[in-house]
Amino acid sequence: LLLLYLTGGLSIPDPKQREALIKLEASMQTGGQLVLTDTEQRLDARLFKMKQEELEREDFPPAMHFFKARKLIRNSPIFKLLQKMPKGGALHVHDFSMVDVEWLVKNVTYRPHCHICFTNDQSIRFIFSSQQPKPLPHCSLWTLLENLRAKTVNTTDLDNSIMGNLTLFTDQDPEALYPTQALVWKRFEQIFQAVFGLVTYAPVFKDYLYQGLSQFYMDNVMYLELRALLPEIYDLDGHTYGKAWALKTCQDISKQFVANHPDFVGVRIILTVNRWGIDIEKMVQVVEEAMALYRDFPDIMAGFDLVGWEDRGRPLWYFRDALSLPVDRGVSLPFFFHAGETDYQGTEVDQNMLDALLFNTSRIGHGFALSRHPLVKELSRKKGVPVEVCPISNQVLKLVKDLRNHPAAALMSEDHPVVISSDDPALFGASGLSYDFYEAFVGLGGMRSNIASLKQLAINSIRYSSLTPNQQEKALSLWQRRWDKFVSENAFW
Amino acid sequence: LLLLYLTGGLSIPDPKQREALIKLEASMQTGGQLVLTDTEQRLDARLFKMKQEELEREDFPPAMHFFKARKLIRNSPIFKLLQKMPKGGALHVHDFSMVDVEWLVKNVTYRPHCHICFTNDQSIRFIFSSQQPKPLPHCSLWTLLENLRAKTVNTTDLDNSIMGNLTLFTDQDPEALYPTQALVWKRFEQIFQAVFGLVTYAPVFKDYLYQGLSQFYMDNVMYLELRALLPEIYDLDGHTYGKAWALKTCQDISKQFVANHPDFVGVRIILTVNRWGIDIEKMVQVVEEAMALYRDFPDIMAGFDLVGWEDRGRPLWYFRDALSLPVDRGVSLPFFFHAGETDYQGTEVDQNMLDALLFNTSRIGHGFALSRHPLVKELSRKKGVPVEVCPISNQVLKLVKDLRNHPAAALMSEDHPVVISSDDPALFGASGLSYDFYEAFVGLGGMRSNIASLKQLAINSIRYSSLTPNQQEKALSLWQRRWDKFVSENAFW
Ligand SMILES: [Zn+2]
Ligand SMILES: [Zn+2]
């Protein structure tokens, strides 16, 4: 058709040919090849109308910062539908920002033996301990939170202030509060430190994971792949546990959760290490550890990744010797590299996506810069390596302001392999996957993405998971049943 | 190479192969196929170093709003080099925002018989008249500016206030002043109204064009294609002149300017009409008028276009009968449509780029949305229809915030036909082409774009102009001489 058009001479455009070209282009997008049932088409018509209304609103949520848009999104009928939709798996979520901070404060910090201290740089730290803990440098003395609360007139204010220290989300103007990438990343790291003492306490570590699975499950997500640091876990009496213990615990929690929720598939773990402040020698150790864990815990362990602010960390290529170890030794260790989470072009860091592919990564985390790399894009497509798109994360971390303008919109317009995920929902004031699905569907997709796009995204999240082909088939048929139910329940109104 | 890599099994990446892939990708970008002279390579090495220093600065100008970045850019050594660089032609500039507003205020409003009035919506209007002009609705009575200035203690304040009414540029926070696209476009239209009475006064009309050519010439631009409304021009005594007169005048001024500056090629005019508030019947008249002018003034008249806020105007397809007239009647009228200046996807307006191509447009103005349209992109590439990229305009009109993230970065990474232009430099506080070249080179290009990109962009601006092949050859050889001089003068330091 395209050729036909190109060979044609100077003539008035034929409306039918024009219509055919528009349809042809629409068929190239994510989900464009799916054949829809009548009921799906009905639901699609409904979604189309809902979107038209959404676009006519004065404040268009995807054009706004998520912190300002969240309230609008919550009230959006499209969002409510997306919450109900079975979305498949969440493949890019970090271990300690799965659960909303309210739960952390209202549940975790109210547990016995929770101590708090206040750092010189306006942050807080926590520790659970049966005795008075040793003081931290650059920090006030530890106070038992129970005692502090008893002395405080307004504990609501105290709790809100704690909560504010555990998330980037704010009611203030986010542009004013986080004017630069450097500042928002700094705050990000601070929050991580603050959360750390809470979630690495053994009983909380277990409950947090269970609670995280619950929240994703409630959001109609059926499977999770967690980027997890698996840090040292501690007890009340100062006893500590290593990665193997943590991994085993995740496995137990996952089994327990699946036993209680048979339509949930489980969780798998991608071991991560911060790319910042680690040297090659240490990286070799970590990769060796990852290989051992992958061998010992094949069911729960999915692979390995580097995390942290990419622009300021070492590029993947710097660690090439360490990352070559598995192939060198003929040992299997799948990679799931964060790569291309940058706005800079042509820097060393900007080659991370290429290097991720050269190291046979299974997926690319973010790949925000992919559309600016035609050859890497082609490689990723040909190898079937999907990009994990996390719209809200990219906006909050200041890679893009208006989500209509997110580069993955171009990727989705040509059905590049993508999955949608939420990265650190608790830190962004989101939860589960629905907010990111909303941004992808309404913002990135505009009037063009449709029920087929949503269906394809859900299918992709299973197809591109680290589950075995057998497990994928099982998960897909489970998903399909729930999908059909969702469609038939919502197609008529 | 790509295939070779894809067929390879699981192995450690070969550094040589990796280097080859990186080079292969670099060769795909704008200018990637050019073979550089030794001197060009030297200049390139210098530019690379300058860019590295620019990237290390705390405030990276392309990541900031241009109104805040302008001062930094002015002091950038790269910018100073780009000013000296022969940039070829400016193919997307509007008639009444070529000249900086200081000239308008300091020169034009100081001419005799200049009257001013103040509108109810906080704007101003001007008229030159030998008698007291008839009052405008929703406006104060006309005051002779000369008298007003005589009565004013601080004329500098008055002049600054007038200036502020003639440009979007501001020292205030642009995000706060123009929070939405609707507001910035509203202000845009207001300014246009304010400027109108000044620049449609016959003597000013001539001087403005001459001054505009001077400013672009000073910026080392050798050729201009102006989008021009060619509105009614008036005299002191209320005499008025039509489009033919205006076109003839442009031609005279162009000739006069070329006579005084033999290394300038001239100006050509693309007649424009606002897509907003025009019906089909009127559009038919305008197209007929354009055909007649194209026939009568083949030297100066380049073609036809629609302007104004695309999201709120009728789509091109709405005017299909009018736009089909030239082909219908076997009459020639090249089109240069603004299209795809939108963040919304899948709307009617979002089909403008496709329709522009179906109507055989010679270039696409902005094409901001092109990277999200794989089929339209392919068409534009195959037909050799370039996109006129105006980075600062897109940022000020709120399509994109951080220019590293401009979608044309992807287009340039794959050598899609593009030219760089400045749209409405006076309204944005820019001038000539250098600021937009800076943003394209440092922002869109990052560390990747190089001297070859710049060279290719300059060549593109001649190759994709409406000049005849003969004129293009002449212009290119003129440009080449100046380019060689520029390169040899700046390669060593
Ligand atoms: Zn992540
Ligand atoms: Zn324009």
mmCIF file with all atom_site columns, N, CA and C in Angstrom, chain A residues 5 10 12 18 24-25 175 324 328 343-345 355 357 360 371-376 379 383 401 404 410 413 444 447-448, chain B residues 5 10 12 18 24-25 175 324 328 343-345 355 357 360 371-376 379 383 401 404 410 413 444 447-448:
data_model
loop_
_atom_site.group_PDB
_atom_site.id
_atom_site.type_symbol
_atom_site.label_atom_id
_atom_site.label_alt_id
_atom_site.label_comp_id
_atom_site.label_asym_id
_atom_site.label_entity_id
_atom_site.label_seq_id
_atom_site.pdbx_PDB_ins_code
_atom_site.Cartn_x
_atom_site.Cartn_y
_atom_site.Cartn_z
_atom_site.occupancy
_atom_site.B_iso_or_equiv
_atom_site.pdbx_formal_charge
_atom_site.auth_seq_id
_atom_site.auth_comp_id
_atom_site.auth_asym_id
_atom_site.auth_atom_id
_atom_site.pdbx_PDB_model_num
ATOM 1   N N  . TYR A 1 5   ? 1.284  3.909   -2.968  1.00 0.00 ? 5   TYR A N  1
ATOM 2   C CA . TYR A 1 5   ? 1.123  5.342   -2.800  1.00 0.00 ? 5   TYR A CA 1
ATOM 3   C C  . TYR A 1 5   ? 2.341  6.111   -3.306  1.00 0.00 ? 5   TYR A C  1
ATOM 4   N N  . LEU A 1 10  ? 1.127  12.902  -9.049  1.00 0.00 ? 10  LEU A N  1
ATOM 5   C CA . LEU A 1 10  ? 0.508  14.023  -8.377  1.00 0.00 ? 10  LEU A CA 1
ATOM 6   C C  . LEU A 1 10  ? -1.005 13.895  -8.508  1.00 0.00 ? 10  LEU A C  1
ATOM 7   N N  . ILE A 1 12  ? -5.037 14.101  -6.233  1.00 0.00 ? 12  ILE A N  1
ATOM 8   C CA . ILE A 1 12  ? -5.767 14.430  -5.013  1.00 0.00 ? 12  ILE A CA 1
ATOM 9   C C  . ILE A 1 12  ? -5.832 13.181  -4.153  1.00 0.00 ? 12  ILE A C  1
ATOM 10  N N  . ARG A 1 18  ? -6.433 6.966   2.010   1.00 0.00 ? 18  ARG A N  1
ATOM 11  C CA . ARG A 1 18  ? -6.031 7.643   3.251   1.00 0.00 ? 18  ARG A CA 1
ATOM 12  C C  . ARG A 1 18  ? -6.476 6.820   4.454   1.00 0.00 ? 18  ARG A C  1
ATOM 13  N N  . LEU A 1 24  ? -3.443 1.070   8.443   1.00 0.00 ? 24  LEU A N  1
ATOM 14  C CA . LEU A 1 24  ? -2.185 0.339   8.361   1.00 0.00 ? 24  LEU A CA 1
ATOM 15  C C  . LEU A 1 24  ? -1.247 0.783   9.480   1.00 0.00 ? 24  LEU A C  1
ATOM 16  N N  . GLU A 1 25  ? -1.169 2.084   9.677   1.00 0.00 ? 25  GLU A N  1
ATOM 17  C CA . GLU A 1 25  ? -0.295 2.579   10.746  1.00 0.00 ? 25  GLU A CA 1
ATOM 18  C C  . GLU A 1 25  ? -0.795 2.114   12.113  1.00 0.00 ? 25  GLU A C  1
ATOM 19  N N  . GLU A 1 175 ? 8.044  20.711  41.334  1.00 0.00 ? 175 GLU A N  1
ATOM 20  C CA . GLU A 1 175 ? 9.054  21.396  40.507  1.00 0.00 ? 175 GLU A CA 1
ATOM 21  C C  . GLU A 1 175 ? 9.950  22.266  41.389  1.00 0.00 ? 175 GLU A C  1
ATOM 22  N N  . SER A 1 324 ? 31.360 -10.668 32.461  1.00 0.00 ? 324 SER A N  1
ATOM 23  C CA . SER A 1 324 ? 31.682 -11.778 31.557  1.00 0.00 ? 324 SER A CA 1
ATOM 24  C C  . SER A 1 324 ? 31.857 -13.091 32.291  1.00 0.00 ? 324 SER A C  1
ATOM 25  N N  . ASP A 1 328 ? 32.183 -16.838 30.780  1.00 0.00 ? 328 ASP A N  1
ATOM 26  C CA . ASP A 1 328 ? 33.550 -17.342 30.944  1.00 0.00 ? 328 ASP A CA 1
ATOM 27  C C  . ASP A 1 328 ? 33.576 -18.723 31.578  1.00 0.00 ? 328 ASP A C  1
ATOM 28  N N  . ASP A 1 343 ? 19.010 11.239  29.792  1.00 0.00 ? 343 ASP A N  1
ATOM 29  C CA . ASP A 1 343 ? 18.657 12.200  28.744  1.00 0.00 ? 343 ASP A CA 1
ATOM 30  C C  . ASP A 1 343 ? 19.878 12.604  27.930  1.00 0.00 ? 343 ASP A C  1
ATOM 31  N N  . TYR A 1 344 ? 21.061 12.221  28.401  1.00 0.00 ? 344 TYR A N  1
ATOM 32  C CA . TYR A 1 344 ? 22.279 12.603  27.685  1.00 0.00 ? 344 TYR A CA 1
ATOM 33  C C  . TYR A 1 344 ? 22.534 11.635  26.548  1.00 0.00 ? 344 TYR A C  1
ATOM 34  N N  . GLN A 1 345 ? 23.023 12.188  25.443  1.00 0.00 ? 345 GLN A N  1
ATOM 35  C CA . GLN A 1 345 ? 23.307 11.319  24.305  1.00 0.00 ? 345 GLN A CA 1
ATOM 36  C C  . GLN A 1 345 ? 24.781 11.263  24.012  1.00 0.00 ? 345 GLN A C  1
ATOM 37  N N  . ASP A 1 355 ? 25.522 -2.258  25.509  1.00 0.00 ? 355 ASP A N  1
ATOM 38  C CA . ASP A 1 355 ? 26.294 -3.233  26.280  1.00 0.00 ? 355 ASP A CA 1
ATOM 39  C C  . ASP A 1 355 ? 25.389 -4.246  26.980  1.00 0.00 ? 355 ASP A C  1
ATOM 40  N N  . LEU A 1 357 ? 22.726 -5.408  25.792  1.00 0.00 ? 357 LEU A N  1
ATOM 41  C CA . LEU A 1 357 ? 22.384 -6.388  24.762  1.00 0.00 ? 357 LEU A CA 1
ATOM 42  C C  . LEU A 1 357 ? 23.585 -7.279  24.431  1.00 0.00 ? 357 LEU A C  1
ATOM 43  N N  . ASN A 1 360 ? 23.813 -9.987  26.547  1.00 0.00 ? 360 ASN A N  1
ATOM 44  C CA . ASN A 1 360 ? 22.627 -10.853 26.468  1.00 0.00 ? 360 ASN A CA 1
ATOM 45  C C  . ASN A 1 360 ? 21.611 -10.604 27.580  1.00 0.00 ? 360 ASN A C  1
ATOM 46  N N  . SER A 1 371 ? 14.934 5.152   21.770  1.00 0.00 ? 371 SER A N  1
ATOM 47  C CA . SER A 1 371 ? 14.454 5.661   20.483  1.00 0.00 ? 371 SER A CA 1
ATOM 48  C C  . SER A 1 371 ? 15.514 6.531   19.800  1.00 0.00 ? 371 SER A C  1
ATOM 49  N N  . ARG A 1 372 ? 16.537 6.942   20.544  1.00 0.00 ? 372 ARG A N  1
ATOM 50  C CA . ARG A 1 372 ? 17.606 7.744   19.934  1.00 0.00 ? 372 ARG A CA 1
ATOM 51  C C  . ARG A 1 372 ? 18.763 6.878   19.459  1.00 0.00 ? 372 ARG A C  1
ATOM 52  N N  . HIS A 1 373 ? 18.574 5.557   19.538  1.00 0.00 ? 373 HIS A N  1
ATOM 53  C CA . HIS A 1 373 ? 19.633 4.622   19.139  1.00 0.00 ? 373 HIS A CA 1
ATOM 54  C C  . HIS A 1 373 ? 19.087 3.638   18.119  1.00 0.00 ? 373 HIS A C  1
ATOM 55  N N  . PRO A 1 374 ? 19.088 4.032   16.847  1.00 0.00 ? 374 PRO A N  1
ATOM 56  C CA . PRO A 1 374 ? 18.434 3.180   15.839  1.00 0.00 ? 374 PRO A CA 1
ATOM 57  C C  . PRO A 1 374 ? 19.004 1.769   15.777  1.00 0.00 ? 374 PRO A C  1
ATOM 58  N N  . LEU A 1 375 ? 20.303 1.629   15.913  1.00 0.00 ? 375 LEU A N  1
ATOM 59  C CA . LEU A 1 375 ? 20.896 0.298   15.795  1.00 0.00 ? 375 LEU A CA 1
ATOM 60  C C  . LEU A 1 375 ? 20.605 -0.536  17.034  1.00 0.00 ? 375 LEU A C  1
ATOM 61  N N  . VAL A 1 376 ? 20.716 0.062   18.196  1.00 0.00 ? 376 VAL A N  1
ATOM 62  C CA . VAL A 1 376 ? 20.428 -0.670  19.432  1.00 0.00 ? 376 VAL A CA 1
ATOM 63  C C  . VAL A 1 376 ? 18.948 -1.060  19.460  1.00 0.00 ? 376 VAL A C  1
ATOM 64  N N  . LEU A 1 379 ? 18.527 -4.037  17.303  1.00 0.00 ? 379 LEU A N  1
ATOM 65  C CA . LEU A 1 379 ? 19.044 -5.214  18.016  1.00 0.00 ? 379 LEU A CA 1
ATOM 66  C C  . LEU A 1 379 ? 18.024 -5.712  19.045  1.00 0.00 ? 379 LEU A C  1
ATOM 67  N N  . LYS A 1 383 ? 16.253 -9.290  18.766  1.00 0.00 ? 383 LYS A N  1
ATOM 68  C CA . LYS A 1 383 ? 16.509 -10.285 19.798  1.00 0.00 ? 383 LYS A CA 1
ATOM 69  C C  . LYS A 1 383 ? 15.297 -10.502 20.705  1.00 0.00 ? 383 LYS A C  1
ATOM 70  N N  . LYS A 1 401 ? 8.832  15.629  31.178  1.00 0.00 ? 401 LYS A N  1
ATOM 71  C CA . LYS A 1 401 ? 7.852  16.359  31.967  1.00 0.00 ? 401 LYS A CA 1
ATOM 72  C C  . LYS A 1 401 ? 6.420  15.959  31.604  1.00 0.00 ? 401 LYS A C  1
ATOM 73  N N  . ARG A 1 404 ? 2.819  12.705  27.539  1.00 0.00 ? 404 ARG A N  1
ATOM 74  C CA . ARG A 1 404 ? 2.448  12.511  26.133  1.00 0.00 ? 404 ARG A CA 1
ATOM 75  C C  . ARG A 1 404 ? 3.706  12.448  25.280  1.00 0.00 ? 404 ARG A C  1
ATOM 76  N N  . ALA A 1 410 ? 6.760  6.437   20.914  1.00 0.00 ? 410 ALA A N  1
ATOM 77  C CA . ALA A 1 410 ? 7.240  6.053   19.584  1.00 0.00 ? 410 ALA A CA 1
ATOM 78  C C  . ALA A 1 410 ? 7.463  4.544   19.512  1.00 0.00 ? 410 ALA A C  1
ATOM 79  N N  . SER A 1 413 ? 4.232  2.857   19.151  1.00 0.00 ? 413 SER A N  1
ATOM 80  C CA . SER A 1 413 ? 3.594  3.077   17.845  1.00 0.00 ? 413 SER A CA 1
ATOM 81  C C  . SER A 1 413 ? 4.106  2.086   16.820  1.00 0.00 ? 413 SER A C  1
ATOM 82  N N  . LEU A 1 444 ? 0.925  8.292   26.919  1.00 0.00 ? 444 LEU A N  1
ATOM 83  C CA . LEU A 1 444 ? 1.756  7.837   25.811  1.00 0.00 ? 444 LEU A CA 1
ATOM 84  C C  . LEU A 1 444 ? 0.895  7.456   24.608  1.00 0.00 ? 444 LEU A C  1
ATOM 85  N N  . MET A 1 447 ? -5.191 9.142   21.871  1.00 0.00 ? 447 MET A N  1
ATOM 86  C CA . MET A 1 447 ? -6.427 8.553   21.356  1.00 0.00 ? 447 MET A CA 1
ATOM 87  C C  . MET A 1 447 ? -6.139 7.275   20.591  1.00 0.00 ? 447 MET A C  1
ATOM 88  N N  . ARG A 1 448 ? -4.886 6.942   20.426  1.00 0.00 ? 448 ARG A N  1
ATOM 89  C CA . ARG A 1 448 ? -4.562 5.839   19.537  1.00 0.00 ? 448 ARG A CA 1
ATOM 90  C C  . ARG A 1 448 ? -4.526 4.487   20.225  1.00 0.00 ? 448 ARG A C  1
ATOM 91  N N  . TYR B 1 5   ? 26.363 -10.245 14.303  1.00 0.00 ? 5   TYR B N  1
ATOM 92  C CA . TYR B 1 5   ? 26.224 -10.245 15.741  1.00 0.00 ? 5   TYR B CA 1
ATOM 93  C C  . TYR B 1 5   ? 25.029 -11.079 16.179  1.00 0.00 ? 5   TYR B C  1
ATOM 94  N N  . LEU B 1 10  ? 26.114 -17.372 22.477  1.00 0.00 ? 10  LEU B N  1
ATOM 95  C CA . LEU B 1 10  ? 26.374 -16.761 23.766  1.00 0.00 ? 10  LEU B CA 1
ATOM 96  C C  . LEU B 1 10  ? 27.880 -16.599 23.944  1.00 0.00 ? 10  LEU B C  1
ATOM 97  N N  . ILE B 1 12  ? 31.239 -13.653 25.186  1.00 0.00 ? 12  ILE B N  1
ATOM 98  C CA . ILE B 1 12  ? 31.630 -12.380 25.778  1.00 0.00 ? 12  ILE B CA 1
ATOM 99  C C  . ILE B 1 12  ? 31.754 -11.354 24.663  1.00 0.00 ? 12  ILE B C  1
ATOM 100 N N  . ARG B 1 18  ? 32.202 -4.390  19.375  1.00 0.00 ? 18  ARG B N  1
ATOM 101 C CA . ARG B 1 18  ? 31.430 -3.357  20.057  1.00 0.00 ? 18  ARG B CA 1
ATOM 102 C C  . ARG B 1 18  ? 31.753 -1.983  19.461  1.00 0.00 ? 18  ARG B C  1
ATOM 103 N N  . LEU B 1 24  ? 29.069 2.134   13.658  1.00 0.00 ? 24  LEU B N  1
ATOM 104 C CA . LEU B 1 24  ? 28.010 1.922   12.673  1.00 0.00 ? 24  LEU B CA 1
ATOM 105 C C  . LEU B 1 24  ? 26.800 2.777   13.026  1.00 0.00 ? 24  LEU B C  1
ATOM 106 N N  . GLU B 1 25  ? 26.446 2.778   14.288  1.00 0.00 ? 25  GLU B N  1
ATOM 107 C CA . GLU B 1 25  ? 25.294 3.591   14.681  1.00 0.00 ? 25  GLU B CA 1
ATOM 108 C C  . GLU B 1 25  ? 25.577 5.079   14.472  1.00 0.00 ? 25  GLU B C  1
ATOM 109 N N  . GLU B 1 175 ? 7.613  29.332  33.637  1.00 0.00 ? 175 GLU B N  1
ATOM 110 C CA . GLU B 1 175 ? 6.680  28.253  34.000  1.00 0.00 ? 175 GLU B CA 1
ATOM 111 C C  . GLU B 1 175 ? 5.482  28.830  34.744  1.00 0.00 ? 175 GLU B C  1
ATOM 112 N N  . SER B 1 324 ? -7.183 20.739  -2.648  1.00 0.00 ? 324 SER B N  1
ATOM 113 C CA . SER B 1 324 ? -7.105 19.945  -3.875  1.00 0.00 ? 324 SER B CA 1
ATOM 114 C C  . SER B 1 324 ? -7.191 20.818  -5.123  1.00 0.00 ? 324 SER B C  1
ATOM 115 N N  . ASP B 1 328 ? -6.491 19.802  -8.991  1.00 0.00 ? 328 ASP B N  1
ATOM 116 C CA . ASP B 1 328 ? -7.756 19.777  -9.742  1.00 0.00 ? 328 ASP B CA 1
ATOM 117 C C  . ASP B 1 328 ? -7.655 20.570  -11.038 1.00 0.00 ? 328 ASP B C  1
ATOM 118 N N  . ASP B 1 343 ? 1.205  17.376  20.970  1.00 0.00 ? 343 ASP B N  1
ATOM 119 C CA . ASP B 1 343 ? 1.577  16.297  21.884  1.00 0.00 ? 343 ASP B CA 1
ATOM 120 C C  . ASP B 1 343 ? 0.509  15.214  21.939  1.00 0.00 ? 343 ASP B C  1
ATOM 121 N N  . TYR B 1 344 ? -0.664 15.516  21.380  1.00 0.00 ? 344 TYR B N  1
ATOM 122 C CA . TYR B 1 344 ? -1.756 14.542  21.423  1.00 0.00 ? 344 TYR B CA 1
ATOM 123 C C  . TYR B 1 344 ? -1.590 13.514  20.318  1.00 0.00 ? 344 TYR B C  1
ATOM 124 N N  . GLN B 1 345 ? -1.912 12.287  20.635  1.00 0.00 ? 345 GLN B N  1
ATOM 125 C CA . GLN B 1 345 ? -1.795 11.245  19.616  1.00 0.00 ? 345 GLN B CA 1
ATOM 126 C C  . GLN B 1 345 ? -3.141 10.685  19.232  1.00 0.00 ? 345 GLN B C  1
ATOM 127 N N  . ASP B 1 355 ? -1.684 13.885  6.075   1.00 0.00 ? 355 ASP B N  1
ATOM 128 C CA . ASP B 1 355 ? -2.407 14.624  5.041   1.00 0.00 ? 355 ASP B CA 1
ATOM 129 C C  . ASP B 1 355 ? -1.500 15.600  4.306   1.00 0.00 ? 355 ASP B C  1
ATOM 130 N N  . LEU B 1 357 ? 1.528  15.109  3.604   1.00 0.00 ? 357 LEU B N  1
ATOM 131 C CA . LEU B 1 357 ? 2.249  14.298  2.617   1.00 0.00 ? 357 LEU B CA 1
ATOM 132 C C  . LEU B 1 357 ? 1.337  13.877  1.468   1.00 0.00 ? 357 LEU B C  1
ATOM 133 N N  . ASN B 1 360 ? 1.164  16.276  -1.001  1.00 0.00 ? 360 ASN B N  1
ATOM 134 C CA . ASN B 1 360 ? 2.482  16.539  -1.593  1.00 0.00 ? 360 ASN B CA 1
ATOM 135 C C  . ASN B 1 360 ? 3.174  17.762  -1.038  1.00 0.00 ? 360 ASN B C  1
ATOM 136 N N  . SER B 1 371 ? 7.903  11.158  15.108  1.00 0.00 ? 371 SER B N  1
ATOM 137 C CA . SER B 1 371 ? 8.533  9.922   15.575  1.00 0.00 ? 371 SER B CA 1
ATOM 138 C C  . SER B 1 371 ? 7.510  8.939   16.134  1.00 0.00 ? 371 SER B C  1
ATOM 139 N N  . ARG B 1 372 ? 6.305  9.424   16.405  1.00 0.00 ? 372 ARG B N  1
ATOM 140 C CA . ARG B 1 372 ? 5.253  8.526   16.899  1.00 0.00 ? 372 ARG B CA 1
ATOM 141 C C  . ARG B 1 372 ? 4.401  7.964   15.768  1.00 0.00 ? 372 ARG B C  1
ATOM 142 N N  . HIS B 1 373 ? 4.789  8.269   14.533  1.00 0.00 ? 373 HIS B N  1
ATOM 143 C CA . HIS B 1 373 ? 4.024  7.809   13.364  1.00 0.00 ? 373 HIS B CA 1
ATOM 144 C C  . HIS B 1 373 ? 4.941  7.057   12.419  1.00 0.00 ? 373 HIS B C  1
ATOM 145 N N  . PRO B 1 374 ? 5.135  5.762   12.668  1.00 0.00 ? 374 PRO B N  1
ATOM 146 C CA . PRO B 1 374 ? 6.135  5.027   11.880  1.00 0.00 ? 374 PRO B CA 1
ATOM 147 C C  . PRO B 1 374 ? 5.859  5.048   10.378  1.00 0.00 ? 374 PRO B C  1
ATOM 148 N N  . LEU B 1 375 ? 4.594  4.963   10.000  1.00 0.00 ? 375 LEU B N  1
ATOM 149 C CA . LEU B 1 375 ? 4.296  4.918   8.571   1.00 0.00 ? 375 LEU B CA 1
ATOM 150 C C  . LEU B 1 375 ? 4.489  6.292   7.931   1.00 0.00 ? 375 LEU B C  1
ATOM 151 N N  . VAL B 1 376 ? 4.027  7.315   8.611   1.00 0.00 ? 376 VAL B N  1
ATOM 152 C CA . VAL B 1 376 ? 4.179  8.675   8.077   1.00 0.00 ? 376 VAL B CA 1
ATOM 153 C C  . VAL B 1 376 ? 5.662  9.034   8.007   1.00 0.00 ? 376 VAL B C  1
ATOM 154 N N  . LEU B 1 379 ? 7.063  7.428   4.982   1.00 0.00 ? 379 LEU B N  1
ATOM 155 C CA . LEU B 1 379 ? 6.638  8.179   3.798   1.00 0.00 ? 379 LEU B CA 1
ATOM 156 C C  . LEU B 1 379 ? 7.496  9.432   3.625   1.00 0.00 ? 379 LEU B C  1
ATOM 157 N N  . LYS B 1 383 ? 9.936  9.986   0.480   1.00 0.00 ? 383 LYS B N  1
ATOM 158 C CA . LYS B 1 383 ? 9.655  11.092  -0.433  1.00 0.00 ? 383 LYS B CA 1
ATOM 159 C C  . LYS B 1 383 ? 10.674 12.214  -0.295  1.00 0.00 ? 383 LYS B C  1
ATOM 160 N N  . LYS B 1 401 ? 9.897  20.007  27.503  1.00 0.00 ? 401 LYS B N  1
ATOM 161 C CA . LYS B 1 401 ? 10.539 20.859  28.501  1.00 0.00 ? 401 LYS B CA 1
ATOM 162 C C  . LYS B 1 401 ? 12.064 20.831  28.373  1.00 0.00 ? 401 LYS B C  1
ATOM 163 N N  . ARG B 1 404 ? 16.971 17.970  25.561  1.00 0.00 ? 404 ARG B N  1
ATOM 164 C CA . ARG B 1 404 ? 17.646 16.697  25.304  1.00 0.00 ? 404 ARG B CA 1
ATOM 165 C C  . ARG B 1 404 ? 16.632 15.642  24.899  1.00 0.00 ? 404 ARG B C  1
ATOM 166 N N  . ALA B 1 410 ? 15.696 11.662  17.982  1.00 0.00 ? 410 ALA B N  1
ATOM 167 C CA . ALA B 1 410 ? 15.581 10.332  17.372  1.00 0.00 ? 410 ALA B CA 1
ATOM 168 C C  . ALA B 1 410 ? 15.660 10.433  15.855  1.00 0.00 ? 410 ALA B C  1
ATOM 169 N N  . SER B 1 413 ? 19.153 10.904  14.840  1.00 0.00 ? 413 SER B N  1
ATOM 170 C CA . SER B 1 413 ? 19.988 9.725   15.062  1.00 0.00 ? 413 SER B CA 1
ATOM 171 C C  . SER B 1 413 ? 19.896 8.751   13.897  1.00 0.00 ? 413 SER B C  1
ATOM 172 N N  . LEU B 1 444 ? 19.720 18.337  21.585  1.00 0.00 ? 444 LEU B N  1
ATOM 173 C CA . LEU B 1 444 ? 19.231 17.168  20.864  1.00 0.00 ? 444 LEU B CA 1
ATOM 174 C C  . LEU B 1 444 ? 20.375 16.209  20.565  1.00 0.00 ? 444 LEU B C  1
ATOM 175 N N  . MET B 1 447 ? 26.486 14.439  23.189  1.00 0.00 ? 447 MET B N  1
ATOM 176 C CA . MET B 1 447 ? 27.888 14.237  22.818  1.00 0.00 ? 447 MET B CA 1
ATOM 177 C C  . MET B 1 447 ? 27.998 13.598  21.428  1.00 0.00 ? 447 MET B C  1
ATOM 178 N N  . ARG B 1 448 ? 26.886 13.251  20.854  1.00 0.00 ? 448 ARG B N  1
ATOM 179 C CA . ARG B 1 448 ? 26.964 12.471  19.628  1.00 0.00 ? 448 ARG B CA 1
ATOM 180 C C  . ARG B 1 448 ? 27.068 13.318  18.365  1.00 0.00 ? 448 ARG B C  1
#
